[in-house]
CSV table of C-alpha atoms and ligand atoms in Angstrom, one decimal:
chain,number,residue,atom,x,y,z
R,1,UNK,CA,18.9,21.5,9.3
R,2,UNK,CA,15.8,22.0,8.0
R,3,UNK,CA,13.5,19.5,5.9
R,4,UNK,CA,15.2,17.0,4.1
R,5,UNK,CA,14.5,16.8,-0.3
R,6,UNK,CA,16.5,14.0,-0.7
R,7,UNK,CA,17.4,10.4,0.2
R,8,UNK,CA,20.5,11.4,1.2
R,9,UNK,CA,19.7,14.2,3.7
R,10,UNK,CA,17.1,12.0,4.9
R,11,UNK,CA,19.4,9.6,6.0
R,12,UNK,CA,21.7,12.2,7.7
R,13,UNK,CA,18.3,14.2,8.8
R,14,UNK,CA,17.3,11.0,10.6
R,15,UNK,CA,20.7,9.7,11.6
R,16,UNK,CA,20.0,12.2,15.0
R,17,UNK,CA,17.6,10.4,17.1
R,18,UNK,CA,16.2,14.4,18.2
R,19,UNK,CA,14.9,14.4,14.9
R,20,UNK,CA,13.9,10.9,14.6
R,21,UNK,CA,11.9,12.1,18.4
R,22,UNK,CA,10.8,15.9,17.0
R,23,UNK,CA,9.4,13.5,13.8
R,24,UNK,CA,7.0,10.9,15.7
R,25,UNK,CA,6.1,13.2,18.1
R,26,UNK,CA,4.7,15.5,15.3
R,27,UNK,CA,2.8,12.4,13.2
R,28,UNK,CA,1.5,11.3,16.6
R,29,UNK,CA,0.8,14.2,18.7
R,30,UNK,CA,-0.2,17.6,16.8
R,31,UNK,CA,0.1,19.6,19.4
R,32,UNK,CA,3.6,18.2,20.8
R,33,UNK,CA,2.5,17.2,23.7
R,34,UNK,CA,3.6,13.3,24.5
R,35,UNK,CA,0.6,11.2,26.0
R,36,UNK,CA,0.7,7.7,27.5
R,37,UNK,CA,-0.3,5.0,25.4
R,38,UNK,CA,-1.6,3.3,28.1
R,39,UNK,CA,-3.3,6.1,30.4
R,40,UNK,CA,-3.6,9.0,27.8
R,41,UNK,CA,-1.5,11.4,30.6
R,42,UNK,CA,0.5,14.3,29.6
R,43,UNK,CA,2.6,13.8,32.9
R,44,UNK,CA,5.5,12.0,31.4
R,45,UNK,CA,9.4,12.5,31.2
R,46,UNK,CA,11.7,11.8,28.5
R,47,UNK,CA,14.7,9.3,30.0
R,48,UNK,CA,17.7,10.4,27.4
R,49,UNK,CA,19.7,7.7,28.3
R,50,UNK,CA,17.1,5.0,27.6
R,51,UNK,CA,15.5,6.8,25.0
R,52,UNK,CA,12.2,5.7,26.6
R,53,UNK,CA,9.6,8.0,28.2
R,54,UNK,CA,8.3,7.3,31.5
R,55,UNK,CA,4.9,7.8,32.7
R,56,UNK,CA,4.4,8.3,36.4
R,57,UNK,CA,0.9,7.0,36.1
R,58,UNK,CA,0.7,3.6,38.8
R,59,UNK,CA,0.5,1.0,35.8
R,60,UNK,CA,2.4,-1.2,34.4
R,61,UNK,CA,4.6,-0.6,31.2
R,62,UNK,CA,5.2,3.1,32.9
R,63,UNK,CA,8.2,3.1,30.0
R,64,UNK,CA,7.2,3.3,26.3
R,65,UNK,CA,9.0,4.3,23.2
R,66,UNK,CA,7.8,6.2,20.3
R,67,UNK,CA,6.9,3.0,18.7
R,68,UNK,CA,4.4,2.0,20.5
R,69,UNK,CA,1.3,1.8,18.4
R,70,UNK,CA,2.9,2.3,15.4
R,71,UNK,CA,4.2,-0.1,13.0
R,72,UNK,CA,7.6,-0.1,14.1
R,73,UNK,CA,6.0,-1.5,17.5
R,74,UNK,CA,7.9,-4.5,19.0
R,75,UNK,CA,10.5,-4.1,16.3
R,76,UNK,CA,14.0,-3.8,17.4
R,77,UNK,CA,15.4,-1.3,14.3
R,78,UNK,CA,15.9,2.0,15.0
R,79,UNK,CA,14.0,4.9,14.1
R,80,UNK,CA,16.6,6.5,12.0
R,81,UNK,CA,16.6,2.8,10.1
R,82,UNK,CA,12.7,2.6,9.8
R,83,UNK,CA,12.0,6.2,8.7
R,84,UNK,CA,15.0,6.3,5.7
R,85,UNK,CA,13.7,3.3,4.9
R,86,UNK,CA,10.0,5.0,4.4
R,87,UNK,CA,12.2,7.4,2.5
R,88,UNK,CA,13.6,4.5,0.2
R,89,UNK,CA,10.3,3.1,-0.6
R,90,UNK,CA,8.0,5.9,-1.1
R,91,UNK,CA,10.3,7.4,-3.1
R,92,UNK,CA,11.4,4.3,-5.8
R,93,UNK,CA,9.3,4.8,-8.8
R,94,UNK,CA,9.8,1.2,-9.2
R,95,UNK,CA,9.5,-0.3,-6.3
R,96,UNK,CA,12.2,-1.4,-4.1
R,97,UNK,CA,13.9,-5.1,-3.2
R,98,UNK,CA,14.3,-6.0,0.6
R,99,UNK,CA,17.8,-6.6,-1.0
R,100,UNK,CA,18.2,-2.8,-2.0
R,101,UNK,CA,17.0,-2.0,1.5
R,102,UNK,CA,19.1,-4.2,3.4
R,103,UNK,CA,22.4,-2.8,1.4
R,104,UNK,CA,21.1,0.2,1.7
R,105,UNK,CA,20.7,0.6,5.3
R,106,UNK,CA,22.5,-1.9,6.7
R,107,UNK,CA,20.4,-4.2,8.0
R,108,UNK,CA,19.6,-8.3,7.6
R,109,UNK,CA,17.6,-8.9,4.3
R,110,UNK,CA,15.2,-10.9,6.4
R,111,UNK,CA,14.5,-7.7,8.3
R,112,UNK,CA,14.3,-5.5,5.2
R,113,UNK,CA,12.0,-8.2,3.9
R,114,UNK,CA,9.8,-7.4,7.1
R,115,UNK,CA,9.9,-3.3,7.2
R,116,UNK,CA,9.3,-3.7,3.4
R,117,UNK,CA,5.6,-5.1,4.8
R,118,UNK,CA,5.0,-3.5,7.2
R,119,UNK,CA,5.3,0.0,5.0
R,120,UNK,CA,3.2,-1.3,2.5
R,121,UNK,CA,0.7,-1.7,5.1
R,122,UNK,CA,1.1,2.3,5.9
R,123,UNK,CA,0.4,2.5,2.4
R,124,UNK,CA,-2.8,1.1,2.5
R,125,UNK,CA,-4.3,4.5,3.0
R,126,UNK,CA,-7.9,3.6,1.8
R,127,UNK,CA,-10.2,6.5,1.3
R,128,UNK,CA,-13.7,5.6,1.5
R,129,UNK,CA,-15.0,7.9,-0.9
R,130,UNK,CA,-16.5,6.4,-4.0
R,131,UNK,CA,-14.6,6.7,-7.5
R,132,UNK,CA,-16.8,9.4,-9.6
R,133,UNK,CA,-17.0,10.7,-13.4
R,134,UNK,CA,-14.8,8.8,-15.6
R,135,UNK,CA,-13.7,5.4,-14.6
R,136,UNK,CA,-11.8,3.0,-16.4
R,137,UNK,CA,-12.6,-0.6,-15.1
R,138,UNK,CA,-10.6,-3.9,-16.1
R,139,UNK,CA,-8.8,-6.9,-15.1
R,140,UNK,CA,-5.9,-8.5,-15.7
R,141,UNK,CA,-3.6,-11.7,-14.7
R,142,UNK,CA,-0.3,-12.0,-12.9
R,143,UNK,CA,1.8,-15.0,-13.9
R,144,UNK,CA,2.9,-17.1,-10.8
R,145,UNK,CA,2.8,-20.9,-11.2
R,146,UNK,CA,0.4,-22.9,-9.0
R,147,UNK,CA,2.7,-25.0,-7.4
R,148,UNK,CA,4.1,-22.3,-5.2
R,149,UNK,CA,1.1,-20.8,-4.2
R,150,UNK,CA,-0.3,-21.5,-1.0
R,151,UNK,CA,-3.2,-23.7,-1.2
R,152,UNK,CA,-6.3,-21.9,-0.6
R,153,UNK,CA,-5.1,-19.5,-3.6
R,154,UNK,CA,-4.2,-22.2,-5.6
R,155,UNK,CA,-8.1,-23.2,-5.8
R,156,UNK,CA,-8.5,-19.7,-6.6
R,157,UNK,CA,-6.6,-19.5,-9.7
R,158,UNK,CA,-7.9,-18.6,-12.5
R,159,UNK,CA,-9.0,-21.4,-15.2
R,160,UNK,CA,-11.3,-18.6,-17.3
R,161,UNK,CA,-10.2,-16.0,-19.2
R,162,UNK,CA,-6.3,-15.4,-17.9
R,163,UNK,CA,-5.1,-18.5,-18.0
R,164,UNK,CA,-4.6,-21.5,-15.6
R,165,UNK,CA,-2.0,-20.8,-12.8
R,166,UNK,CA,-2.5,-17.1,-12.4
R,167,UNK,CA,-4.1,-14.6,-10.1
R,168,UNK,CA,-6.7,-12.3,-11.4
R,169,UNK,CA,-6.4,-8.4,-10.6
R,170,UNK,CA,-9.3,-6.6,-11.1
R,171,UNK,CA,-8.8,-2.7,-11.4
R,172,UNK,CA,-10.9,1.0,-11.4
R,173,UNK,CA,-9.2,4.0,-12.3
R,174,UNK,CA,-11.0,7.6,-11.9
R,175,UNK,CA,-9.6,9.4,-14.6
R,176,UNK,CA,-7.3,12.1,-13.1
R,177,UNK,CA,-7.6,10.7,-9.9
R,178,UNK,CA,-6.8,7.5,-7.9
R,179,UNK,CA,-6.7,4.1,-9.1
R,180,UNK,CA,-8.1,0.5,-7.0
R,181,UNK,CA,-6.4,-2.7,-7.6
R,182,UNK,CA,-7.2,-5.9,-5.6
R,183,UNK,CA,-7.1,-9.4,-6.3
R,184,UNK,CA,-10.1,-11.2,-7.1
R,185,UNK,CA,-11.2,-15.0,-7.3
R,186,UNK,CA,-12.4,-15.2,-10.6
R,187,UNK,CA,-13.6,-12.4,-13.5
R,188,UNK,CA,-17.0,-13.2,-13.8
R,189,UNK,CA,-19.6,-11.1,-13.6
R,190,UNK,CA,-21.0,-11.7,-10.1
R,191,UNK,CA,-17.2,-10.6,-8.9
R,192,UNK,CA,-16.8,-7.6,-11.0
R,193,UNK,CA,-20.3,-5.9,-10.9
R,194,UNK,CA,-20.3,-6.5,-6.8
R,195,UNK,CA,-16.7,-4.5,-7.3
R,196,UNK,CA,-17.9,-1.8,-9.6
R,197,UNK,CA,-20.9,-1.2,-7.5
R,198,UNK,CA,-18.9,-1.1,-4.3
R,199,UNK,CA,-16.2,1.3,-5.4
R,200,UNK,CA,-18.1,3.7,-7.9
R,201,UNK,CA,-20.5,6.2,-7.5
R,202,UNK,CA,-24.1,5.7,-9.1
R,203,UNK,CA,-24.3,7.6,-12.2
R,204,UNK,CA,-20.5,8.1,-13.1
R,205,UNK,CA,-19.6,6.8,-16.6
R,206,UNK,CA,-17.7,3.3,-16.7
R,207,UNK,CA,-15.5,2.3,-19.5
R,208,UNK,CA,-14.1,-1.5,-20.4
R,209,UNK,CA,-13.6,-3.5,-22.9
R,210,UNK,CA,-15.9,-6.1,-25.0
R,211,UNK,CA,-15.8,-8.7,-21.3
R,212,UNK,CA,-19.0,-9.9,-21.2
R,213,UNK,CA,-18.9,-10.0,-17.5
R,214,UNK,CA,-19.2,-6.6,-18.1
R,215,UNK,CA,-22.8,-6.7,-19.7
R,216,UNK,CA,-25.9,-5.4,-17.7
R,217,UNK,CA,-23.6,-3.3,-15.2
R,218,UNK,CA,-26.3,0.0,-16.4
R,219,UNK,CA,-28.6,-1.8,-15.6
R,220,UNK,CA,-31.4,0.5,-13.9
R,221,UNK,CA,-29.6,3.5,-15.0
R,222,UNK,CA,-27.1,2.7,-12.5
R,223,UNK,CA,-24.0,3.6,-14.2
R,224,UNK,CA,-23.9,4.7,-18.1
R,225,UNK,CA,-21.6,1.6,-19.5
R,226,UNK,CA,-19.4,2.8,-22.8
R,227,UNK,CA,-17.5,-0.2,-24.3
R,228,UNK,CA,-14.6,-0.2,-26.4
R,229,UNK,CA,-14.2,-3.6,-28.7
R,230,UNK,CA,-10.5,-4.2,-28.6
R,231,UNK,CA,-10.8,-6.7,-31.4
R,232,UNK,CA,-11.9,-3.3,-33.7
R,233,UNK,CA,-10.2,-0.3,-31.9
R,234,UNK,CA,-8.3,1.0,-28.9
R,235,UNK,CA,-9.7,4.6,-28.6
R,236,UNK,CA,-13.0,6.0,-29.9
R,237,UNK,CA,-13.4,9.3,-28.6
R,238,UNK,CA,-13.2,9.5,-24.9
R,239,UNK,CA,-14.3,5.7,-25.1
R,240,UNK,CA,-10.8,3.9,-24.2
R,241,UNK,CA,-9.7,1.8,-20.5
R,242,UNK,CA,-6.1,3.2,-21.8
R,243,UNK,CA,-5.4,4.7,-18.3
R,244,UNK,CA,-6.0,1.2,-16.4
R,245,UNK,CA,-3.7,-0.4,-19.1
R,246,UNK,CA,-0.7,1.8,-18.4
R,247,UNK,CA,-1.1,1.4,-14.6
R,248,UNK,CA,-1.0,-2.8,-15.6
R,249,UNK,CA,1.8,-2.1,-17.5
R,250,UNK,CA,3.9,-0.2,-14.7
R,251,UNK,CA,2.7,-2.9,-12.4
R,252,UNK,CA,4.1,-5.8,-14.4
R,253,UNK,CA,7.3,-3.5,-14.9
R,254,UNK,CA,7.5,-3.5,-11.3
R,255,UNK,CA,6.9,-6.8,-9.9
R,256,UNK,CA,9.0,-8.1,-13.3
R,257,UNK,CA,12.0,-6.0,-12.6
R,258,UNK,CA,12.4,-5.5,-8.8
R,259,UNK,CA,10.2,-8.6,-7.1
R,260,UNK,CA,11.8,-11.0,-8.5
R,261,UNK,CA,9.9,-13.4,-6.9
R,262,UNK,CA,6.4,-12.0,-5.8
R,263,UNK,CA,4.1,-15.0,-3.8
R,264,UNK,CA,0.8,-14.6,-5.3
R,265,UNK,CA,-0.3,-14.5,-1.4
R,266,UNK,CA,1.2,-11.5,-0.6
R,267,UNK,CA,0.0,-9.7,-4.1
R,268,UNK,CA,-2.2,-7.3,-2.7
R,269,UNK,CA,0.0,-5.6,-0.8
R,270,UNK,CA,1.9,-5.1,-3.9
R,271,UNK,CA,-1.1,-3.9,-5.6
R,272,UNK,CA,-1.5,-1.2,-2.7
R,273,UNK,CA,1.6,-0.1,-3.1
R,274,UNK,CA,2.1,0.5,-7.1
R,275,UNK,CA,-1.4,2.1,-6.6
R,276,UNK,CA,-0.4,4.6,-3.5
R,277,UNK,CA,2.9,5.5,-6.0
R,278,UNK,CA,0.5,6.0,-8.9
R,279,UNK,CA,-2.1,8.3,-6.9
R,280,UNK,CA,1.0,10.4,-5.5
R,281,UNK,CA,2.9,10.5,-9.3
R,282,UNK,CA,2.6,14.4,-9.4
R,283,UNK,CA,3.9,15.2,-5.8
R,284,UNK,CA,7.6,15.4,-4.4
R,285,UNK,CA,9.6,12.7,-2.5
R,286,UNK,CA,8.6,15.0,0.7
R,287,UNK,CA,5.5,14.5,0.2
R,288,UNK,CA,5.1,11.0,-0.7
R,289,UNK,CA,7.3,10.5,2.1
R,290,UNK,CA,4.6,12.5,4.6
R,291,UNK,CA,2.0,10.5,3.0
R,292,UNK,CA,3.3,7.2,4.2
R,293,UNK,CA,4.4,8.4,7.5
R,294,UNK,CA,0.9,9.9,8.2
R,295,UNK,CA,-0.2,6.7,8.5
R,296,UNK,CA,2.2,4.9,10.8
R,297,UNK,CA,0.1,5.2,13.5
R,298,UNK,CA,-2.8,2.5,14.4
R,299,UNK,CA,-1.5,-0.1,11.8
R,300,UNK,CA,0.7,-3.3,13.2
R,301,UNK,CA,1.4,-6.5,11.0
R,302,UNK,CA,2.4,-9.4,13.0
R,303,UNK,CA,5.0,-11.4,11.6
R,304,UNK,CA,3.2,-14.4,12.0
R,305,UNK,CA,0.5,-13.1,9.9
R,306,UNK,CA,2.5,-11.5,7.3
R,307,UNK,CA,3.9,-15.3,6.3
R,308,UNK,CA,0.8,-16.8,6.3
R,309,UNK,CA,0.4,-18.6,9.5
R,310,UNK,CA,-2.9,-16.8,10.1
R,311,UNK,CA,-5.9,-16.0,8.0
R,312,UNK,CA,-5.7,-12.9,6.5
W,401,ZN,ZN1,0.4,6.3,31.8
């Protein structure tokens, strides 16, 4: 069979573990040949039975799985499970519930729950280019009521501009290109000028709106600053943060319609995610799907830290 288009010859493409093997093996190892994780060799066997290769370096943990280092490490679904889910979830314009997930392959919702974060990590492709040219800067506020936010968030809610109770999302967007979203503590201008600076290239043009945080960021020539006063108009030429407000608006679509119930603490991995689907919006479900599986390598999520028993 040859590459699947769909969801649904995904899940039969993936159903055969031989392809689930020929898959990782060609993310992980270019050239097709296996290594050890633990001793780099090449002289290892496949065990078909076990569905384990064996290493006959003389350490310990001589047996290893494709898993291993990847973010499927330590968990016991299957790669045919894990990679149709990677299907599901690159490919839902909207975003996707661990409910969805767990009807749709057959698993517990509490593991759903857990693959669902453990992708969005593998979505958390950063690249650490600056944004150039034309970018849109603004922020906005995600509702979430204080009382079920865990503590050291809580005494980062917002009391400002957004509102008491809610987390504020700051956001740059490179016209024709790829949009940032993280949370932030508060919208002032300390907080958004360190963002600018630290995500846009000296010189490129910045557009927001009349918040006076905003003031002073071309300062030194550092950036050319265009403002467009919302209380007068929404677009003056090319002068407009438009982009950044449909991305806010697909956002809010998204956590409103499909997480139902999104804890302000695990909001940024939300925000990587609607970003990563807005960045790939002109490619195939292929490709989003490579995307996201070109990056299962190196990244684990401990369960412990993904329900906050840890710092982040
Ligand atoms: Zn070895």
């Amino acid at each position: 069979m040859e590459t699947p288009k769909t969801l649904q010859q995904a899940i039969v493409y993936f159903s055969k573990p031989e392809n689930c093997n020929a898959f990782m093996i060609m993310m992980r190892w270019p050239d097709g040949k296996v290594r050890c994780p633990q001793c780099d060799s090449e002289n290892v066997t496949y065990l078909e039975k076990a569905r384990l290769f064996k290493c006959y370096g003389k350490h310990p943990k001589a047996k290893f799985s494709l898993k291993v280092g990847t973010i499927f490490e330590d968990s016991p679904i299957g790669l045919d499970k894990w990679l149709s889910a990677i299907w599901l979830i690159a490919s839902a314009k909207n975003g996707i519930s661990s409910y969805e997930i767990h009807r749709a392959l057959g698993v517990t919702q509490k593991s759903a729950w857990f693959m669902l974060h453990r992708i969005r990590l593998a979505m958390q492709k950063k690249s650490l280019a600056k944004l150039s040219g034309h970018v849109e800067v603004d922020e906005t506020y995600i509702g979430g009521k204080a009382r079920n936010m865990h503590k050291w968030k809580r005494e980062q809610a917002i009391q400002g501009r957004g509102g008491v109770g809610k987390v504020a999302v700051m956001g740059l967007l490179e016209r024709d290109g790829e949009v940032r979203a993280q949370v932030i503590g508060e919208a002032d201008q300390d907080t958004l000028h360190k963002a600018v600076k630290r995500n846009v290239r000296r010189g490129s043009e910045v557009f927001s709106d009349g918040w006076k945080a905003y003031n002073g960021i071309d300062e030194r020539s550092r950036y050319i600053h265009s403002v467009i006063n919302h209380a007068e108009k929404y677009v003056d030429g090319n002068v407009h943060t438009n982009g950044i407000e449909n991305f806010w608006s697909l956002l809010k679509r998204t956590l409103k319609g499909t997480y139902v119930s999104v804890e302000p603490f695990h909001l940024f991995r939300y925000l990587d995610e609607q970003a990563f689907r807005f960045k790939k919006r002109t490619g195939n479900d292929l490709y989003r799907f490579l995307e996201v599986a070109s990056n299962l390598v190196g990244k684990r999520l401990e369960y412990k830290t993904l329900i906050g028993e840890t710092a982040q």
